[in-house]
Coordinates of C-alpha atoms in Angstrom, one line a residue:
M228 CA 22.3 20.9 -20.9
K229 CA 19.8 18.0 -20.4
P230 CA 16.4 18.1 -22.2
F231 CA 13.5 19.0 -20.0
L232 CA 11.8 16.0 -18.4
D233 CA 13.1 13.4 -21.0
Q234 CA 13.3 9.6 -20.5
D235 CA 16.3 10.1 -18.1
F236 CA 14.6 12.7 -16.0
L237 CA 16.3 12.8 -12.5
L238 CA 18.7 10.1 -13.5
T239 CA 22.2 11.6 -13.3
C240 CA 24.5 8.7 -14.1
G241 CA 24.7 5.4 -16.1
A242 CA 24.0 3.2 -13.1
A243 CA 20.9 5.2 -12.2
K244 CA 19.6 5.0 -15.8
A245 CA 20.1 1.2 -15.9
L246 CA 18.4 0.7 -12.5
Y247 CA 15.4 2.7 -13.5
H248 CA 14.9 1.5 -17.1
E249 CA 15.8 -2.1 -16.5
H250 CA 14.2 -2.7 -13.1
A251 CA 12.0 0.0 -11.6
E252 CA 10.1 1.3 -14.7
Q253 CA 8.1 -1.9 -15.4
M254 CA 7.1 -2.6 -11.8
P255 CA 3.3 -2.4 -11.0
I256 CA 2.0 -0.1 -8.3
I257 CA 0.6 -0.8 -4.9
D258 CA -1.0 2.4 -3.5
Y259 CA -1.4 1.3 0.2
H260 CA -2.4 4.8 1.4
C261 CA -4.5 7.3 -0.4
H262 CA -7.6 9.5 0.0
I263 CA -9.5 8.7 -3.2
N264 CA -13.2 8.0 -3.1
P265 CA -13.9 4.3 -3.8
A266 CA -17.3 5.2 -5.2
E267 CA -15.6 6.9 -8.1
I268 CA -14.0 3.5 -9.0
A269 CA -17.2 1.6 -8.5
D270 CA -19.2 4.1 -10.6
D271 CA -16.3 4.5 -13.1
R272 CA -16.5 8.2 -12.9
R273 CA -15.8 10.3 -16.0
Y274 CA -14.4 13.8 -15.7
A275 CA -16.0 16.8 -17.6
S276 CA -12.7 18.7 -17.6
I277 CA -9.1 18.6 -16.6
T278 CA -10.0 21.2 -13.9
E279 CA -12.2 18.6 -12.2
V280 CA -9.6 15.9 -12.0
W281 CA -6.6 18.2 -11.4
L282 CA -7.8 21.0 -9.1
G283 CA -10.8 19.4 -7.3
G284 CA -9.7 18.8 -3.8
D285 CA -5.9 19.2 -4.5
H286 CA -4.8 21.4 -1.6
Y287 CA -1.2 21.1 -2.8
K288 CA -2.1 23.2 -5.8
W289 CA -4.4 25.4 -3.9
R290 CA -1.6 26.5 -1.5
A291 CA 0.7 27.2 -4.4
M292 CA -2.0 29.3 -6.2
R293 CA -2.7 31.3 -3.1
S294 CA 1.1 32.0 -2.6
A295 CA 1.2 33.1 -6.2
G296 CA -1.5 35.7 -5.6
V297 CA -4.4 33.9 -7.3
P298 CA -7.8 35.0 -5.9
E299 CA -9.7 32.4 -3.9
R300 CA -12.6 32.5 -6.4
C301 CA -10.3 31.0 -9.0
I302 CA -9.1 28.3 -6.5
T303 CA -12.1 27.0 -4.5
G304 CA -14.6 29.7 -5.5
N305 CA -17.2 30.1 -8.2
A306 CA -15.0 30.8 -11.2
D307 CA -15.7 28.6 -14.2
P308 CA -13.5 25.5 -14.8
E309 CA -11.5 27.1 -17.7
E310 CA -10.7 30.2 -15.7
K311 CA -9.5 28.1 -12.8
F312 CA -7.3 26.0 -15.1
I313 CA -5.8 29.1 -16.7
S314 CA -5.1 30.4 -13.2
W315 CA -3.2 27.2 -12.4
A316 CA -1.4 27.4 -15.8
N317 CA -0.3 30.9 -15.0
T318 CA 1.0 29.7 -11.7
V319 CA 3.0 26.7 -13.0
P320 CA 6.0 28.5 -14.6
R321 CA 6.7 30.3 -11.3
L322 CA 7.0 27.0 -9.4
I323 CA 10.8 26.6 -10.0
G324 CA 12.0 23.7 -7.9
N325 CA 8.6 22.8 -6.5
P326 CA 7.5 19.2 -7.0
L327 CA 4.2 20.4 -8.4
Y328 CA 6.1 21.6 -11.4
H329 CA 7.5 18.1 -12.0
W330 CA 4.2 16.3 -11.2
T331 CA 2.2 18.6 -13.5
H332 CA 4.4 17.8 -16.4
L333 CA 4.7 14.1 -15.7
E334 CA 0.9 13.9 -15.7
L335 CA 0.6 15.9 -18.9
Q336 CA 3.1 13.6 -20.6
R337 CA 1.9 10.2 -19.3
Y338 CA -1.8 10.7 -19.6
F339 CA -2.2 13.4 -22.3
D340 CA 1.0 13.1 -24.5
I341 CA 1.6 16.8 -24.0
C342 CA 5.4 17.4 -23.7
E343 CA 5.6 21.2 -23.8
P344 CA 5.7 23.1 -20.6
L345 CA 2.4 24.5 -19.3
S346 CA 2.0 28.2 -19.1
G347 CA -0.6 30.9 -19.6
K348 CA 0.4 31.1 -23.2
N349 CA -0.8 27.6 -24.1
A350 CA -3.3 27.2 -21.3
K351 CA -6.4 27.3 -23.6
E352 CA -4.9 24.9 -26.1
V353 CA -3.8 22.4 -23.3
Y354 CA -7.2 22.8 -21.6
K355 CA -9.0 21.8 -24.9
T356 CA -6.6 18.9 -25.6
C357 CA -6.9 17.5 -22.1
N358 CA -10.7 17.7 -22.1
E359 CA -10.8 15.9 -25.5
I360 CA -8.6 13.1 -24.2
L361 CA -10.6 12.8 -21.0
S362 CA -13.8 12.3 -23.1
R363 CA -12.3 9.1 -24.6
P364 CA -13.7 5.8 -23.3
E365 CA -10.3 4.7 -21.9
M366 CA -9.9 7.8 -19.8
S367 CA -12.5 7.0 -17.2
V368 CA -11.3 6.4 -13.6
R369 CA -11.0 2.7 -14.3
G370 CA -9.1 3.4 -17.5
I371 CA -6.7 5.7 -15.7
I372 CA -6.0 3.0 -13.1
K373 CA -5.3 0.4 -15.8
K374 CA -3.1 2.8 -17.7
S375 CA -1.1 3.5 -14.5
N376 CA -0.4 -0.3 -13.9
V377 CA -2.0 -0.2 -10.5
R378 CA -2.6 -3.6 -8.9
L379 CA -4.0 -2.6 -5.5
I380 CA -5.4 0.5 -3.8
C381 CA -6.2 1.0 -0.1
T382 CA -8.6 3.9 0.6
T383 CA -9.1 5.7 3.9
D384 CA -12.3 4.8 5.7
D385 CA -14.0 5.8 9.0
P386 CA -15.1 3.0 11.4
V387 CA -18.8 4.1 10.9
D388 CA -18.6 3.5 7.1
D389 CA -20.8 0.6 6.1
L390 CA -18.3 -0.3 3.3
S391 CA -21.1 -1.0 0.9
V392 CA -19.0 0.5 -2.0
H393 CA -16.2 -1.9 -1.1
S394 CA -18.7 -4.7 -1.1
R395 CA -19.8 -3.7 -4.6
L396 CA -16.2 -3.6 -5.8
A397 CA -15.3 -6.9 -4.3
K398 CA -18.2 -8.5 -6.3
D399 CA -17.3 -6.7 -9.5
S400 CA -15.0 -8.9 -11.7
S401 CA -14.4 -6.0 -14.0
R402 CA -12.7 -3.9 -11.3
P403 CA -9.4 -2.5 -12.6
A404 CA -7.5 -3.3 -9.4
E405 CA -8.1 -4.7 -5.9
V406 CA -9.6 -1.9 -3.8
L407 CA -9.5 -2.5 0.0
P408 CA -10.7 -0.3 2.9
A409 CA -8.3 1.0 5.5
F410 CA -9.4 1.7 9.0
R411 CA -9.0 5.4 10.1
P412 CA -10.5 5.8 13.6
D413 CA -9.2 9.4 14.3
K414 CA -12.7 10.8 15.1
A415 CA -13.3 8.1 17.7
L416 CA -10.1 8.9 19.5
R417 CA -10.5 12.7 19.9
P418 CA -13.0 13.7 22.6
D419 CA -11.4 17.2 22.5
K420 CA -12.7 17.8 19.0
P421 CA -16.1 19.5 18.2
G422 CA -18.9 17.1 17.4
Y423 CA -17.6 14.2 19.4
G424 CA -21.0 13.4 20.9
D425 CA -22.6 13.2 17.5
Y426 CA -19.8 10.9 16.3
L427 CA -20.4 8.6 19.2
K428 CA -24.0 8.3 18.2
A429 CA -22.9 7.3 14.7
L430 CA -20.5 4.8 16.1
E431 CA -23.2 3.3 18.3
A432 CA -25.4 2.8 15.3
A433 CA -22.6 1.2 13.2
A434 CA -21.6 -1.1 16.0
G435 CA -25.2 -1.8 17.1
M436 CA -24.5 -1.1 20.8
S437 CA -24.6 1.6 23.4
I438 CA -21.4 3.4 24.3
Q439 CA -21.5 4.6 27.9
T440 CA -18.0 3.6 29.2
M441 CA -14.5 3.3 27.9
D442 CA -15.0 -0.5 27.8
D443 CA -18.1 0.0 25.6
L444 CA -16.0 2.2 23.3
R445 CA -13.2 -0.3 23.1
A446 CA -15.8 -3.0 22.3
A447 CA -17.3 -0.9 19.6
L448 CA -14.0 -0.2 17.9
L449 CA -13.0 -3.9 18.1
H450 CA -16.4 -4.8 16.6
R451 CA -15.7 -2.4 13.7
I452 CA -12.2 -3.8 13.2
D453 CA -13.7 -7.3 12.9
Y454 CA -16.2 -5.8 10.4
F455 CA -13.5 -4.2 8.3
N456 CA -11.5 -7.4 8.4
A457 CA -14.4 -9.3 7.0
H458 CA -14.4 -6.7 4.1
G459 CA -10.8 -7.3 3.2
C460 CA -9.1 -4.6 5.3
R461 CA -5.4 -5.2 5.9
V462 CA -4.2 -1.8 7.1
S463 CA -5.1 0.9 9.6
D464 CA -4.0 4.5 9.8
H465 CA -3.9 7.1 12.6
G466 CA -3.4 10.8 12.2
L467 CA -1.8 12.2 15.4
D468 CA -0.7 15.7 16.2
T469 CA 2.4 14.4 17.9
A470 CA 3.7 11.0 19.0
I471 CA 1.8 10.1 22.2
C472 CA 2.2 7.9 25.2
E473 CA 0.3 9.2 28.3
R474 CA -0.6 6.5 30.8
S475 CA -0.9 8.5 34.0
L476 CA -4.7 8.6 34.2
S477 CA -7.0 6.0 35.7
E478 CA -9.9 4.2 34.0
A479 CA -12.3 6.4 36.0
D480 CA -10.5 9.4 34.6
L481 CA -10.9 8.0 31.1
N482 CA -14.6 7.5 31.6
A483 CA -14.9 11.1 32.8
I484 CA -13.1 12.3 29.7
L485 CA -15.5 10.3 27.5
E486 CA -18.4 12.0 29.2
K487 CA -16.8 15.4 28.7
G488 CA -16.4 14.7 25.0
R489 CA -20.0 13.5 24.7
R490 CA -21.2 16.7 26.3
G491 CA -18.9 18.9 24.3
E492 CA -17.0 20.1 27.4
P493 CA -13.3 21.2 27.2
V494 CA -10.8 18.3 27.3
S495 CA -7.2 19.1 28.1
A496 CA -4.2 18.1 26.0
K497 CA -3.0 15.6 28.6
E498 CA -6.5 14.1 28.9
S499 CA -6.7 13.8 25.1
E500 CA -3.4 12.1 24.9
A501 CA -4.3 9.7 27.7
F502 CA -7.6 8.9 25.9
Q503 CA -5.8 8.3 22.6
T504 CA -3.1 6.2 24.2
A505 CA -5.7 3.9 25.8
L506 CA -7.6 3.4 22.6
L507 CA -4.4 3.0 20.5
L508 CA -3.6 0.1 22.8
T509 CA -7.0 -1.4 22.1
C510 CA -6.9 -0.9 18.4
A511 CA -3.4 -2.3 18.1
G512 CA -4.6 -5.5 19.8
G513 CA -7.3 -5.8 17.1
Y514 CA -4.8 -5.1 14.4
R515 CA -2.4 -7.7 15.8
K516 CA -5.2 -10.2 16.0
H517 CA -6.0 -9.8 12.3
D518 CA -2.4 -9.5 11.2
W519 CA -2.9 -5.9 9.9
V520 CA -0.3 -3.2 9.5
M521 CA -0.7 0.0 11.6
Q522 CA 0.3 3.4 10.2
L523 CA 1.0 6.3 12.5
H524 CA 1.2 9.8 10.9
F525 CA 2.2 12.5 13.3
G526 CA 3.8 16.0 13.3
C527 CA 1.0 18.1 11.9
I528 CA -0.7 21.3 13.1
R529 CA -4.0 21.5 11.3
N530 CA -6.4 24.2 10.3
N531 CA -4.1 27.1 11.3
S532 CA -6.2 29.8 9.6
T533 CA -9.4 30.0 11.6
K534 CA -10.9 32.3 9.0
M535 CA -10.3 29.9 6.2
F536 CA -11.3 26.8 8.3
E537 CA -14.7 28.4 9.0
R538 CA -15.0 29.3 5.3
L539 CA -13.8 26.1 3.6
G540 CA -13.5 23.4 6.3
P541 CA -10.6 20.9 6.9
D542 CA -8.1 19.6 4.3
T543 CA -8.1 22.8 2.2
G544 CA -4.5 23.8 2.5
F545 CA -4.0 25.4 5.9
D546 CA -2.0 22.7 7.7
A547 CA 1.7 22.9 8.7
M548 CA 4.6 21.0 10.2
N549 CA 4.5 20.6 14.0
D550 CA 7.8 21.1 15.8
E551 CA 6.5 20.3 19.3
G552 CA 9.2 18.4 21.1
S553 CA 9.4 15.1 23.1
N554 CA 8.5 12.9 20.1
A555 CA 11.4 10.6 20.8
P556 CA 10.4 9.5 24.4
R557 CA 6.7 9.4 23.6
L558 CA 7.2 7.3 20.4
A559 CA 9.6 5.0 22.1
G560 CA 7.3 4.7 25.1
L561 CA 4.3 3.9 22.9
L562 CA 6.1 1.1 20.9
D563 CA 7.5 -0.3 24.2
L564 CA 4.0 -0.3 25.7
L565 CA 2.6 -2.1 22.7
E566 CA 5.4 -4.6 22.7
R567 CA 5.1 -5.3 26.5
E568 CA 1.4 -5.9 26.0
N569 CA 2.2 -8.2 23.1
V570 CA 0.0 -6.1 20.7
L571 CA 2.7 -4.4 18.6
P572 CA 1.6 -5.0 14.9
R573 CA 3.8 -4.3 11.9
T574 CA 4.0 -0.5 12.0
V575 CA 4.9 2.3 9.6
L576 CA 5.9 5.6 11.1
Y577 CA 5.6 8.9 9.4
S578 CA 6.4 12.4 10.6
L579 CA 5.6 15.6 8.8
N580 CA 8.7 17.2 10.3
P581 CA 11.8 15.8 8.6
A582 CA 13.7 16.6 11.8
D583 CA 12.1 13.5 13.2
N584 CA 13.7 11.2 10.7
G585 CA 16.6 10.4 13.1
I586 CA 14.1 9.8 15.9
I587 CA 12.1 7.3 13.8
G588 CA 15.2 5.7 12.4
T589 CA 16.7 5.0 15.8
V590 CA 13.6 4.2 17.7
M591 CA 12.3 1.7 15.2
G592 CA 15.6 -0.2 15.4
C593 CA 14.7 -1.0 19.0
F594 CA 11.6 -2.9 18.1
Q595 CA 12.6 -5.3 15.3
T596 CA 13.2 -8.4 17.5
D597 CA 11.6 -11.7 16.6
S598 CA 9.8 -10.2 13.7
D599 CA 7.8 -12.4 11.3
I600 CA 9.0 -10.2 8.4
P601 CA 12.1 -8.0 7.8
G602 CA 11.5 -4.5 8.9
R603 CA 8.5 -5.0 11.2
V604 CA 8.7 -1.3 12.2
Q605 CA 9.2 1.0 9.2
M606 CA 10.2 4.6 8.5
G607 CA 7.5 5.6 6.1
S608 CA 8.1 7.4 2.8
A609 CA 8.7 11.2 2.7
W610 CA 5.2 12.4 3.6
W611 CA 3.2 15.4 2.4
F612 CA 5.3 18.5 2.7
N613 CA 8.4 16.2 2.2
D614 CA 7.4 14.3 -0.9
H615 CA 9.7 16.4 -3.1
K616 CA 13.2 15.5 -4.5
A617 CA 15.1 16.9 -1.5
G618 CA 12.7 15.3 1.0
M619 CA 12.8 11.9 -0.6
E620 CA 16.6 12.0 -0.9
R621 CA 16.8 12.9 2.8
Q622 CA 14.4 10.2 3.9
L623 CA 16.3 7.6 1.9
S624 CA 19.6 8.9 3.2
D625 CA 18.4 8.8 6.8
L626 CA 16.9 5.3 6.3
M627 CA 20.2 4.0 4.8
N628 CA 22.2 5.5 7.6
L629 CA 20.0 4.3 10.4
G630 CA 18.2 1.2 9.1
V631 CA 18.1 -1.4 6.3
V632 CA 16.7 0.3 3.2
S633 CA 16.3 -2.9 1.3
T634 CA 13.3 -3.8 3.5
F635 CA 11.6 -0.4 2.8
V636 CA 8.0 -0.6 1.6
G637 CA 8.3 2.3 -0.7
M638 CA 6.1 5.0 -2.0
L639 CA 2.4 5.9 -1.8
T640 CA 0.3 8.7 -3.3
D641 CA -1.5 10.0 -0.2
S642 CA -3.6 11.7 -2.8
R643 CA -7.2 12.5 -3.8
S644 CA -6.4 12.5 -7.5
F645 CA -6.4 9.5 -9.9
L646 CA -3.6 11.2 -11.9
S647 CA -1.2 11.1 -9.0
Y648 CA 0.2 7.7 -9.7
T649 CA 3.1 9.4 -11.4
R650 CA 4.3 10.1 -7.9
H651 CA 5.4 6.5 -7.8
E652 CA 7.5 7.1 -11.0
Y653 CA 8.9 10.3 -9.5
F654 CA 10.0 8.4 -6.3
R655 CA 11.4 5.5 -8.3
R656 CA 13.6 7.8 -10.4
I657 CA 14.9 9.4 -7.3
L658 CA 15.5 6.0 -5.6
C659 CA 17.5 4.8 -8.6
D660 CA 19.5 8.0 -8.8
V661 CA 20.4 7.7 -5.1
F662 CA 21.6 4.1 -5.5
G663 CA 23.2 4.8 -8.9
R664 CA 25.3 7.7 -7.4
L665 CA 26.6 5.3 -4.7
V666 CA 27.8 3.0 -7.4
E667 CA 29.4 5.8 -9.4
N668 CA 31.2 7.1 -6.3
G669 CA 32.6 3.6 -5.5
E670 CA 30.5 3.4 -2.3
Y671 CA 28.7 0.3 -3.5
P672 CA 29.8 -2.4 -5.9
A673 CA 28.5 -2.2 -9.5
D674 CA 26.4 -5.2 -9.1
L675 CA 23.3 -3.9 -10.9
N676 CA 21.5 -7.3 -10.7
L677 CA 21.7 -7.2 -6.9
L678 CA 20.8 -3.5 -6.7
G679 CA 18.1 -4.0 -9.4
G680 CA 16.5 -6.7 -7.2
I681 CA 16.5 -4.3 -4.2
V682 CA 14.9 -1.6 -6.5
R683 CA 12.2 -3.9 -7.6
D684 CA 11.6 -4.9 -3.9
I685 CA 11.3 -1.3 -2.8
S686 CA 9.1 -0.4 -5.8
Y687 CA 6.6 -3.2 -5.3
N688 CA 7.7 -6.6 -3.8
N689 CA 8.3 -5.4 -0.2
A690 CA 4.8 -3.8 0.1
L691 CA 3.3 -7.0 -1.5
R692 CA 4.9 -9.1 1.3
Y693 CA 4.8 -6.7 4.2
F694 CA 1.0 -6.0 4.0
H695 CA 0.4 -9.6 3.0
F696 CA -1.1 -8.5 -0.3
D697 CA 0.5 -11.5 -1.9
E698 CA -2.3 -13.5 -0.4
I699 CA -4.7 -11.4 -2.5
L700 CA -2.7 -10.7 -5.7
K701 CA -2.0 -14.3 -6.7

């Protein structure tokens, strides 16, 4: 029986252990997609309690606590921080096989030197110890970033953001890592969503222009892309319900949809997809112009509980996988459209539904021609509901079977917590075990120097080159 979460956690053979300890373990972190607040880095936020850093905004934990029967007052409600922490501690022992069990204990070990399993029995003691450690000078947000060996972070930023926090950070020579904005224009592309008219007003103010037509909207978005580029942006991100490619509507139709959205009138699914497709084409041209990477996240049904959406708002743990069909022809059609228009940027594709792995793996192989870098179109890391051991192994297996895994840009946190950098360690251990088992099974030569180089590339170097961060991290 192996010890719980020891130095060889998740490493099941000698080759895996060698690949991890000799190659992956020492590599720095590039977190090219996350949802942390850059102001907390600029202000070097300190946390009053482990509850604040662990449970504040973490809808992964919130979902688990609800499923375990914890009352909402101890999750997002008015219970005091210690009571919320104890509720989480009581939940943890029941999470057998859940990645939250692993992540919780990796974070306790790496940041607080606590190696015993968390439970209701030791909750008060662990709470006290964690809070004492968080009070130390080196455990501010900047200290956590340094301790985690993070070199570069890309936040998620709306086109209307003035990026003043990023400007502060760029001028701050004491910043713990490079912190760059990422362009997330979802609100601009969804006239079917409530509040679209108010959002257009905010975009008009940010771009310094009136938006009356689709051409005006295109110009405003391109203006903001230029602005973000001047502030160091190198990557964009789009959250889509499904893959989209709807080109059947005219420019007059699109202008009419814009007006519907402005007035808050109903917009059909077909109209919304046509609107999004048209603006994706525009944005992709801006990304290609500035040599950015475009990320497309699709396959999510959001805010499924109307009651809880009205009570807590979005991103609170009520989203699910989308199994709507036709992703293959629409994804292929979108990439083909971008390629024909000569605006296809380097692109990372993620689906929340792992059934789409084969679609992504085969479609992306059709659009690698004449690339300036290996793997121009990428299968993104196992995302959200898939960033567990089985999901990561499946993503790696599908990528190895259908693509060239050695060009893979690796892991990201996709998190709102500064303690989530252990997810990179979790992924690297799984990566090394997958490769190590191939060696042990005689499916790949025992050339650990060659494999070690590939592990280092997937852990860090590929992202460094793919996003052109090597021009920044010199």
